Amino acid sequence: MFLPEHRRFHMPSQSDRRKQTRHAALQAASTLIAERGYAACSIAGIANHTDFTTGAIQHHFKNKDELLAAIITEYLFENVDQDLPAAVHQQSVNHRCRYLVETMWRYYGHKDYAVAWEIILNNRSNQSLSQLIDDFFLEAEQRAGQLVQSAFSDLSITDQQAKELLLFTSAQLRGISLARFYVGSAANESAQLNYLIELLTGKLLALSNAVGEV
């Protein structure tokens, strides 16, 4: 007897299981850094403090540098590239600013965001890893700049203005996020995000000399 499609049990493919294991290893490594500090993060350290064996980790990551790079590029910022819904263009400037801030907050607001800075600051002398991370963020910044240009195309802002708005927004979100870890308080995050949206709205309207209802 054949069960209806929605009641059938689908075994995950080998590829799916591999992705799940890889993601779980990255999550475990990120948590280890967050809880025990950067020095605790090594392939052996992860194996000692998690359910993963050294062999299982090395199956996915050849060395520590590859693991650290993947924590940033796959685990912490896996949703960095966002598509812009067509309907957003029909909304007010304020609504579009909210969409932009909330989209960027998906990764700046990641619970382990500070781990990225632990990795970056502890690998300043590691040129190959630093270059890989820099290239990743540069590409992400370019995509985000295109998102800004697309979201506010009717305001005719320049590439330079879009870049400045992006840098301003990124700096504010970074500060809000890091305060959670280094100041020890997540209070008023929502209020701070709303304030940022209002600031961004004002900047865009001033740049474009827009008039009318926001």
JSON list of N, CA, C and O in Angstrom, two decimals, residues 128-176:
[
{"chain": "A", "resi": 128, "resn": "SER", "atom": "N", "xyz": [46.93, 35.03, 4.58]},
{"chain": "A", "resi": 128, "resn": "SER", "atom": "CA", "xyz": [46.05, 34.26, 3.68]},
{"chain": "A", "resi": 128, "resn": "SER", "atom": "C", "xyz": [44.62, 34.23, 4.19]},
{"chain": "A", "resi": 128, "resn": "SER", "atom": "O", "xyz": [43.67, 34.44, 3.42]},
{"chain": "A", "resi": 129, "resn": "LEU", "atom": "N", "xyz": [44.43, 34.00, 5.49]},
{"chain": "A", "resi": 129, "resn": "LEU", "atom": "CA", "xyz": [43.09, 33.97, 6.06]},
{"chain": "A", "resi": 129, "resn": "LEU", "atom": "C", "xyz": [42.47, 35.36, 6.05]},
{"chain": "A", "resi": 129, "resn": "LEU", "atom": "O", "xyz": [41.30, 35.53, 5.70]},
{"chain": "A", "resi": 130, "resn": "SER", "atom": "N", "xyz": [43.26, 36.37, 6.42]},
{"chain": "A", "resi": 130, "resn": "SER", "atom": "CA", "xyz": [42.76, 37.75, 6.43]},
{"chain": "A", "resi": 130, "resn": "SER", "atom": "C", "xyz": [42.32, 38.18, 5.04]},
{"chain": "A", "resi": 130, "resn": "SER", "atom": "O", "xyz": [41.28, 38.84, 4.89]},
{"chain": "A", "resi": 131, "resn": "GLN", "atom": "N", "xyz": [43.09, 37.80, 4.03]},
{"chain": "A", "resi": 131, "resn": "GLN", "atom": "CA", "xyz": [42.75, 38.17, 2.65]},
{"chain": "A", "resi": 131, "resn": "GLN", "atom": "C", "xyz": [41.46, 37.50, 2.22]},
{"chain": "A", "resi": 131, "resn": "GLN", "atom": "O", "xyz": [40.60, 38.11, 1.57]},
{"chain": "A", "resi": 132, "resn": "LEU", "atom": "N", "xyz": [41.29, 36.24, 2.58]},
{"chain": "A", "resi": 132, "resn": "LEU", "atom": "CA", "xyz": [40.08, 35.51, 2.22]},
{"chain": "A", "resi": 132, "resn": "LEU", "atom": "C", "xyz": [38.85, 36.16, 2.85]},
{"chain": "A", "resi": 132, "resn": "LEU", "atom": "O", "xyz": [37.82, 36.35, 2.20]},
{"chain": "A", "resi": 133, "resn": "ILE", "atom": "N", "xyz": [38.98, 36.54, 4.13]},
{"chain": "A", "resi": 133, "resn": "ILE", "atom": "CA", "xyz": [37.86, 37.18, 4.83]},
{"chain": "A", "resi": 133, "resn": "ILE", "atom": "C", "xyz": [37.60, 38.56, 4.24]},
{"chain": "A", "resi": 133, "resn": "ILE", "atom": "O", "xyz": [36.44, 38.95, 4.04]},
{"chain": "A", "resi": 134, "resn": "ASP", "atom": "N", "xyz": [38.66, 39.32, 3.96]},
{"chain": "A", "resi": 134, "resn": "ASP", "atom": "CA", "xyz": [38.51, 40.65, 3.37]},
{"chain": "A", "resi": 134, "resn": "ASP", "atom": "C", "xyz": [37.79, 40.57, 2.02]},
{"chain": "A", "resi": 134, "resn": "ASP", "atom": "O", "xyz": [36.91, 41.39, 1.72]},
{"chain": "A", "resi": 135, "resn": "ASP", "atom": "N", "xyz": [38.17, 39.60, 1.21]},
{"chain": "A", "resi": 135, "resn": "ASP", "atom": "CA", "xyz": [37.55, 39.43, -0.10]},
{"chain": "A", "resi": 135, "resn": "ASP", "atom": "C", "xyz": [36.07, 39.10, 0.04]},
{"chain": "A", "resi": 135, "resn": "ASP", "atom": "O", "xyz": [35.23, 39.60, -0.73]},
{"chain": "A", "resi": 136, "resn": "PHE", "atom": "N", "xyz": [35.76, 38.28, 1.03]},
{"chain": "A", "resi": 136, "resn": "PHE", "atom": "CA", "xyz": [34.36, 37.90, 1.25]},
{"chain": "A", "resi": 136, "resn": "PHE", "atom": "C", "xyz": [33.53, 39.12, 1.63]},
{"chain": "A", "resi": 136, "resn": "PHE", "atom": "O", "xyz": [32.44, 39.35, 1.08]},
{"chain": "A", "resi": 137, "resn": "PHE", "atom": "N", "xyz": [34.05, 39.94, 2.56]},
{"chain": "A", "resi": 137, "resn": "PHE", "atom": "CA", "xyz": [33.31, 41.12, 2.99]},
{"chain": "A", "resi": 137, "resn": "PHE", "atom": "C", "xyz": [33.23, 42.17, 1.89]},
{"chain": "A", "resi": 137, "resn": "PHE", "atom": "O", "xyz": [32.23, 42.89, 1.78]},
{"chain": "A", "resi": 138, "resn": "LEU", "atom": "N", "xyz": [34.25, 42.28, 1.06]},
{"chain": "A", "resi": 138, "resn": "LEU", "atom": "CA", "xyz": [34.23, 43.23, -0.04]},
{"chain": "A", "resi": 138, "resn": "LEU", "atom": "C", "xyz": [33.12, 42.86, -1.03]},
{"chain": "A", "resi": 138, "resn": "LEU", "atom": "O", "xyz": [32.36, 43.72, -1.49]},
{"chain": "A", "resi": 139, "resn": "GLU", "atom": "N", "xyz": [33.03, 41.58, -1.34]},
{"chain": "A", "resi": 139, "resn": "GLU", "atom": "CA", "xyz": [31.99, 41.12, -2.25]},
{"chain": "A", "resi": 139, "resn": "GLU", "atom": "C", "xyz": [30.60, 41.33, -1.64]},
{"chain": "A", "resi": 139, "resn": "GLU", "atom": "O", "xyz": [29.66, 41.75, -2.33]},
{"chain": "A", "resi": 140, "resn": "ALA", "atom": "N", "xyz": [30.48, 41.04, -0.34]},
{"chain": "A", "resi": 140, "resn": "ALA", "atom": "CA", "xyz": [29.20, 41.24, 0.34]},
{"chain": "A", "resi": 140, "resn": "ALA", "atom": "C", "xyz": [28.82, 42.72, 0.36]},
{"chain": "A", "resi": 140, "resn": "ALA", "atom": "O", "xyz": [27.65, 43.07, 0.19]},
{"chain": "A", "resi": 141, "resn": "GLU", "atom": "N", "xyz": [29.82, 43.58, 0.55]},
{"chain": "A", "resi": 141, "resn": "GLU", "atom": "CA", "xyz": [29.58, 45.03, 0.56]},
{"chain": "A", "resi": 141, "resn": "GLU", "atom": "C", "xyz": [29.10, 45.50, -0.80]},
{"chain": "A", "resi": 141, "resn": "GLU", "atom": "O", "xyz": [28.20, 46.36, -0.90]},
{"chain": "A", "resi": 142, "resn": "GLN", "atom": "N", "xyz": [29.66, 44.96, -1.86]},
{"chain": "A", "resi": 142, "resn": "GLN", "atom": "CA", "xyz": [29.25, 45.33, -3.21]},
{"chain": "A", "resi": 142, "resn": "GLN", "atom": "C", "xyz": [27.81, 44.90, -3.47]},
{"chain": "A", "resi": 142, "resn": "GLN", "atom": "O", "xyz": [27.02, 45.66, -4.07]},
{"chain": "A", "resi": 143, "resn": "ARG", "atom": "N", "xyz": [27.45, 43.71, -3.01]},
{"chain": "A", "resi": 143, "resn": "ARG", "atom": "CA", "xyz": [26.07, 43.25, -3.19]},
{"chain": "A", "resi": 143, "resn": "ARG", "atom": "C", "xyz": [25.10, 44.12, -2.40]},
{"chain": "A", "resi": 143, "resn": "ARG", "atom": "O", "xyz": [24.01, 44.44, -2.86]},
{"chain": "A", "resi": 144, "resn": "ALA", "atom": "N", "xyz": [25.51, 44.47, -1.18]},
{"chain": "A", "resi": 144, "resn": "ALA", "atom": "CA", "xyz": [24.66, 45.32, -0.35]},
{"chain": "A", "resi": 144, "resn": "ALA", "atom": "C", "xyz": [24.50, 46.70, -0.97]},
{"chain": "A", "resi": 144, "resn": "ALA", "atom": "O", "xyz": [23.43, 47.30, -0.91]},
{"chain": "A", "resi": 145, "resn": "GLY", "atom": "N", "xyz": [25.58, 47.22, -1.58]},
{"chain": "A", "resi": 145, "resn": "GLY", "atom": "CA", "xyz": [25.49, 48.50, -2.27]},
{"chain": "A", "resi": 145, "resn": "GLY", "atom": "C", "xyz": [24.50, 48.46, -3.41]},
{"chain": "A", "resi": 145, "resn": "GLY", "atom": "O", "xyz": [23.74, 49.41, -3.64]},
{"chain": "A", "resi": 146, "resn": "GLN", "atom": "N", "xyz": [24.48, 47.33, -4.13]},
{"chain": "A", "resi": 146, "resn": "GLN", "atom": "CA", "xyz": [23.52, 47.16, -5.22]},
{"chain": "A", "resi": 146, "resn": "GLN", "atom": "C", "xyz": [22.10, 47.10, -4.68]},
{"chain": "A", "resi": 146, "resn": "GLN", "atom": "O", "xyz": [21.16, 47.58, -5.31]},
{"chain": "A", "resi": 147, "resn": "LEU", "atom": "N", "xyz": [21.95, 46.50, -3.49]},
{"chain": "A", "resi": 147, "resn": "LEU", "atom": "CA", "xyz": [20.64, 46.44, -2.85]},
{"chain": "A", "resi": 147, "resn": "LEU", "atom": "C", "xyz": [20.14, 47.84, -2.52]},
{"chain": "A", "resi": 147, "resn": "LEU", "atom": "O", "xyz": [18.98, 48.18, -2.76]},
{"chain": "A", "resi": 148, "resn": "VAL", "atom": "N", "xyz": [21.04, 48.70, -2.00]},
{"chain": "A", "resi": 148, "resn": "VAL", "atom": "CA", "xyz": [20.67, 50.08, -1.67]},
{"chain": "A", "resi": 148, "resn": "VAL", "atom": "C", "xyz": [20.26, 50.82, -2.94]},
{"chain": "A", "resi": 148, "resn": "VAL", "atom": "O", "xyz": [19.24, 51.51, -2.98]},
{"chain": "A", "resi": 149, "resn": "GLN", "atom": "N", "xyz": [21.08, 50.70, -3.98]},
{"chain": "A", "resi": 149, "resn": "GLN", "atom": "CA", "xyz": [20.79, 51.37, -5.24]},
{"chain": "A", "resi": 149, "resn": "GLN", "atom": "C", "xyz": [19.44, 50.92, -5.80]},
{"chain": "A", "resi": 149, "resn": "GLN", "atom": "O", "xyz": [18.65, 51.73, -6.29]},
{"chain": "A", "resi": 150, "resn": "SER", "atom": "N", "xyz": [19.19, 49.63, -5.73]},
{"chain": "A", "resi": 150, "resn": "SER", "atom": "CA", "xyz": [17.95, 49.09, -6.27]},
{"chain": "A", "resi": 150, "resn": "SER", "atom": "C", "xyz": [16.74, 49.52, -5.45]},
{"chain": "A", "resi": 150, "resn": "SER", "atom": "O", "xyz": [15.70, 49.90, -5.99]},
{"chain": "A", "resi": 151, "resn": "ALA", "atom": "N", "xyz": [16.89, 49.50, -4.13]},
{"chain": "A", "resi": 151, "resn": "ALA", "atom": "CA", "xyz": [15.77, 49.84, -3.25]},
{"chain": "A", "resi": 151, "resn": "ALA", "atom": "C", "xyz": [15.34, 51.29, -3.39]},
{"chain": "A", "resi": 151, "resn": "ALA", "atom": "O", "xyz": [14.17, 51.62, -3.22]},
{"chain": "A", "resi": 152, "resn": "PHE", "atom": "N", "xyz": [16.31, 52.16, -3.72]},
{"chain": "A", "resi": 152, "resn": "PHE", "atom": "CA", "xyz": [16.01, 53.59, -3.78]},
{"chain": "A", "resi": 152, "resn": "PHE", "atom": "C", "xyz": [16.31, 54.16, -5.17]},
{"chain": "A", "resi": 152, "resn": "PHE", "atom": "O", "xyz": [16.73, 55.31, -5.31]},
{"chain": "A", "resi": 153, "resn": "SER", "atom": "N", "xyz": [16.08, 53.35, -6.20]},
{"chain": "A", "resi": 153, "resn": "SER", "atom": "CA", "xyz": [16.41, 53.76, -7.56]},
{"chain": "A", "resi": 153, "resn": "SER", "atom": "C", "xyz": [15.63, 55.00, -8.00]},
{"chain": "A", "resi": 153, "resn": "SER", "atom": "O", "xyz": [16.12, 55.80, -8.80]},
{"chain": "A", "resi": 154, "resn": "ASP", "atom": "N", "xyz": [14.43, 55.18, -7.47]},
{"chain": "A", "resi": 154, "resn": "ASP", "atom": "CA", "xyz": [13.62, 56.34, -7.86]},
{"chain": "A", "resi": 154, "resn": "ASP", "atom": "C", "xyz": [14.13, 57.65, -7.27]},
{"chain": "A", "resi": 154, "resn": "ASP", "atom": "O", "xyz": [13.72, 58.73, -7.69]},
{"chain": "A", "resi": 155, "resn": "LEU", "atom": "N", "xyz": [15.05, 57.56, -6.31]},
{"chain": "A", "resi": 155, "resn": "LEU", "atom": "CA", "xyz": [15.59, 58.76, -5.68]},
{"chain": "A", "resi": 155, "resn": "LEU", "atom": "C", "xyz": [16.85, 59.26, -6.37]},
{"chain": "A", "resi": 155, "resn": "LEU", "atom": "O", "xyz": [17.40, 60.29, -6.01]},
{"chain": "A", "resi": 156, "resn": "SER", "atom": "N", "xyz": [17.33, 58.49, -7.33]},
{"chain": "A", "resi": 156, "resn": "SER", "atom": "CA", "xyz": [18.49, 58.88, -8.14]},
{"chain": "A", "resi": 156, "resn": "SER", "atom": "C", "xyz": [19.74, 59.17, -7.30]},
{"chain": "A", "resi": 156, "resn": "SER", "atom": "O", "xyz": [20.45, 60.14, -7.57]},
{"chain": "A", "resi": 157, "resn": "ILE", "atom": "N", "xyz": [19.99, 58.36, -6.30]},
{"chain": "A", "resi": 157, "resn": "ILE", "atom": "CA", "xyz": [21.21, 58.56, -5.52]},
{"chain": "A", "resi": 157, "resn": "ILE", "atom": "C", "xyz": [22.40, 58.00, -6.28]},
{"chain": "A", "resi": 157, "resn": "ILE", "atom": "O", "xyz": [22.27, 57.06, -7.06]},
{"chain": "A", "resi": 158, "resn": "THR", "atom": "N", "xyz": [23.55, 58.58, -6.08]},
{"chain": "A", "resi": 158, "resn": "THR", "atom": "CA", "xyz": [24.76, 58.16, -6.79]},
{"chain": "A", "resi": 158, "resn": "THR", "atom": "C", "xyz": [25.36, 56.92, -6.14]},
{"chain": "A", "resi": 158, "resn": "THR", "atom": "O", "xyz": [25.01, 56.55, -5.02]},
{"chain": "A", "resi": 159, "resn": "ASP", "atom": "N", "xyz": [26.32, 56.30, -6.85]},
{"chain": "A", "resi": 159, "resn": "ASP", "atom": "CA", "xyz": [27.02, 55.14, -6.30]},
{"chain": "A", "resi": 159, "resn": "ASP", "atom": "C", "xyz": [27.73, 55.51, -5.00]},
{"chain": "A", "resi": 159, "resn": "ASP", "atom": "O", "xyz": [27.73, 54.74, -4.04]},
{"chain": "A", "resi": 160, "resn": "GLN", "atom": "N", "xyz": [28.34, 56.70, -4.98]},
{"chain": "A", "resi": 160, "resn": "GLN", "atom": "CA", "xyz": [29.06, 57.14, -3.79]},
{"chain": "A", "resi": 160, "resn": "GLN", "atom": "C", "xyz": [28.11, 57.36, -2.63]},
{"chain": "A", "resi": 160, "resn": "GLN", "atom": "O", "xyz": [28.40, 57.01, -1.49]},
{"chain": "A", "resi": 161, "resn": "GLN", "atom": "N", "xyz": [26.96, 57.95, -2.90]},
{"chain": "A", "resi": 161, "resn": "GLN", "atom": "CA", "xyz": [25.96, 58.17, -1.85]},
{"chain": "A", "resi": 161, "resn": "GLN", "atom": "C", "xyz": [25.44, 56.85, -1.30]},
{"chain": "A", "resi": 161, "resn": "GLN", "atom": "O", "xyz": [25.25, 56.69, -0.09]},
{"chain": "A", "resi": 162, "resn": "ALA", "atom": "N", "xyz": [25.23, 55.88, -2.20]},
{"chain": "A", "resi": 162, "resn": "ALA", "atom": "CA", "xyz": [24.76, 54.56, -1.77]},
{"chain": "A", "resi": 162, "resn": "ALA", "atom": "C", "xyz": [25.81, 53.91, -0.87]},
{"chain": "A", "resi": 162, "resn": "ALA", "atom": "O", "xyz": [25.47, 53.30, 0.15]},
{"chain": "A", "resi": 163, "resn": "LYS", "atom": "N", "xyz": [27.09, 54.05, -1.25]},
{"chain": "A", "resi": 163, "resn": "LYS", "atom": "CA", "xyz": [28.17, 53.48, -0.46]},
{"chain": "A", "resi": 163, "resn": "LYS", "atom": "C", "xyz": [28.23, 54.13, 0.92]},
{"chain": "A", "resi": 163, "resn": "LYS", "atom": "O", "xyz": [28.39, 53.44, 1.94]},
{"chain": "A", "resi": 164, "resn": "GLU", "atom": "N", "xyz": [28.10, 55.44, 0.98]},
{"chain": "A", "resi": 164, "resn": "GLU", "atom": "CA", "xyz": [28.15, 56.16, 2.25]},
{"chain": "A", "resi": 164, "resn": "GLU", "atom": "C", "xyz": [26.98, 55.77, 3.15]},
{"chain": "A", "resi": 164, "resn": "GLU", "atom": "O", "xyz": [27.13, 55.60, 4.37]},
{"chain": "A", "resi": 165, "resn": "LEU", "atom": "N", "xyz": [25.80, 55.63, 2.56]},
{"chain": "A", "resi": 165, "resn": "LEU", "atom": "CA", "xyz": [24.62, 55.20, 3.33]},
{"chain": "A", "resi": 165, "resn": "LEU", "atom": "C", "xyz": [24.81, 53.79, 3.88]},
{"chain": "A", "resi": 165, "resn": "LEU", "atom": "O", "xyz": [24.44, 53.49, 5.02]},
{"chain": "A", "resi": 166, "resn": "LEU", "atom": "N", "xyz": [25.40, 52.94, 3.05]},
{"chain": "A", "resi": 166, "resn": "LEU", "atom": "CA", "xyz": [25.65, 51.56, 3.47]},
{"chain": "A", "resi": 166, "resn": "LEU", "atom": "C", "xyz": [26.65, 51.51, 4.61]},
{"chain": "A", "resi": 166, "resn": "LEU", "atom": "O", "xyz": [26.44, 50.80, 5.61]},
{"chain": "A", "resi": 167, "resn": "LEU", "atom": "N", "xyz": [27.74, 52.27, 4.50]},
{"chain": "A", "resi": 167, "resn": "LEU", "atom": "CA", "xyz": [28.75, 52.31, 5.55]},
{"chain": "A", "resi": 167, "resn": "LEU", "atom": "C", "xyz": [28.17, 52.86, 6.85]},
{"chain": "A", "resi": 167, "resn": "LEU", "atom": "O", "xyz": [28.46, 52.36, 7.94]},
{"chain": "A", "resi": 168, "resn": "PHE", "atom": "N", "xyz": [27.34, 53.89, 6.73]},
{"chain": "A", "resi": 168, "resn": "PHE", "atom": "CA", "xyz": [26.69, 54.47, 7.90]},
{"chain": "A", "resi": 168, "resn": "PHE", "atom": "C", "xyz": [25.80, 53.44, 8.59]},
{"chain": "A", "resi": 168, "resn": "PHE", "atom": "O", "xyz": [25.87, 53.25, 9.81]},
{"chain": "A", "resi": 169, "resn": "THR", "atom": "N", "xyz": [24.97, 52.77, 7.80]},
{"chain": "A", "resi": 169, "resn": "THR", "atom": "CA", "xyz": [24.05, 51.77, 8.35]},
{"chain": "A", "resi": 169, "resn": "THR", "atom": "C", "xyz": [24.81, 50.60, 8.97]},
{"chain": "A", "resi": 169, "resn": "THR", "atom": "O", "xyz": [24.48, 50.14, 10.07]},
{"chain": "A", "resi": 170, "resn": "SER", "atom": "N", "xyz": [25.85, 50.13, 8.29]},
{"chain": "A", "resi": 170, "resn": "SER", "atom": "CA", "xyz": [26.65, 49.02, 8.79]},
{"chain": "A", "resi": 170, "resn": "SER", "atom": "C", "xyz": [27.31, 49.37, 10.12]},
{"chain": "A", "resi": 170, "resn": "SER", "atom": "O", "xyz": [27.32, 48.56, 11.06]},
{"chain": "A", "resi": 171, "resn": "ALA", "atom": "N", "xyz": [27.87, 50.58, 10.20]},
{"chain": "A", "resi": 171, "resn": "ALA", "atom": "CA", "xyz": [28.54, 51.00, 11.43]},
{"chain": "A", "resi": 171, "resn": "ALA", "atom": "C", "xyz": [27.57, 51.05, 12.60]},
{"chain": "A", "resi": 171, "resn": "ALA", "atom": "O", "xyz": [27.90, 50.63, 13.72]},
{"chain": "A", "resi": 172, "resn": "GLN", "atom": "N", "xyz": [26.37, 51.56, 12.36]},
{"chain": "A", "resi": 172, "resn": "GLN", "atom": "CA", "xyz": [25.38, 51.64, 13.43]},
{"chain": "A", "resi": 172, "resn": "GLN", "atom": "C", "xyz": [24.93, 50.26, 13.89]},
{"chain": "A", "resi": 172, "resn": "GLN", "atom": "O", "xyz": [24.83, 49.99, 15.09]},
{"chain": "A", "resi": 173, "resn": "LEU", "atom": "N", "xyz": [24.67, 49.38, 12.94]},
{"chain": "A", "resi": 173, "resn": "LEU", "atom": "CA", "xyz": [24.23, 48.02, 13.28]},
{"chain": "A", "resi": 173, "resn": "LEU", "atom": "C", "xyz": [25.32, 47.24, 13.99]},
{"chain": "A", "resi": 173, "resn": "LEU", "atom": "O", "xyz": [25.06, 46.48, 14.92]},
{"chain": "A", "resi": 174, "resn": "ARG", "atom": "N", "xyz": [26.56, 47.45, 13.56]},
{"chain": "A", "resi": 174, "resn": "ARG", "atom": "CA", "xyz": [27.70, 46.79, 14.21]},
{"chain": "A", "resi": 174, "resn": "ARG", "atom": "C", "xyz": [27.79, 47.22, 15.67]},
{"chain": "A", "resi": 174, "resn": "ARG", "atom": "O", "xyz": [28.01, 46.40, 16.57]},
{"chain": "A", "resi": 175, "resn": "GLY", "atom": "N", "xyz": [27.62, 48.52, 15.90]},
{"chain": "A", "resi": 175, "resn": "GLY", "atom": "CA", "xyz": [27.68, 49.02, 17.28]},
{"chain": "A", "resi": 175, "resn": "GLY", "atom": "C", "xyz": [26.57, 48.47, 18.14]},
{"chain": "A", "resi": 175, "resn": "GLY", "atom": "O", "xyz": [26.80, 48.08, 19.30]},
{"chain": "A", "resi": 176, "resn": "ILE", "atom": "N", "xyz": [25.36, 48.41, 17.61]},
{"chain": "A", "resi": 176, "resn": "ILE", "atom": "CA", "xyz": [24.23, 47.87, 18.37]},
{"chain": "A", "resi": 176, "resn": "ILE", "atom": "C", "xyz": [24.48, 46.40, 18.72]},
{"chain": "A", "resi": 176, "resn": "ILE", "atom": "O", "xyz": [24.22, 45.96, 19.85]}
]
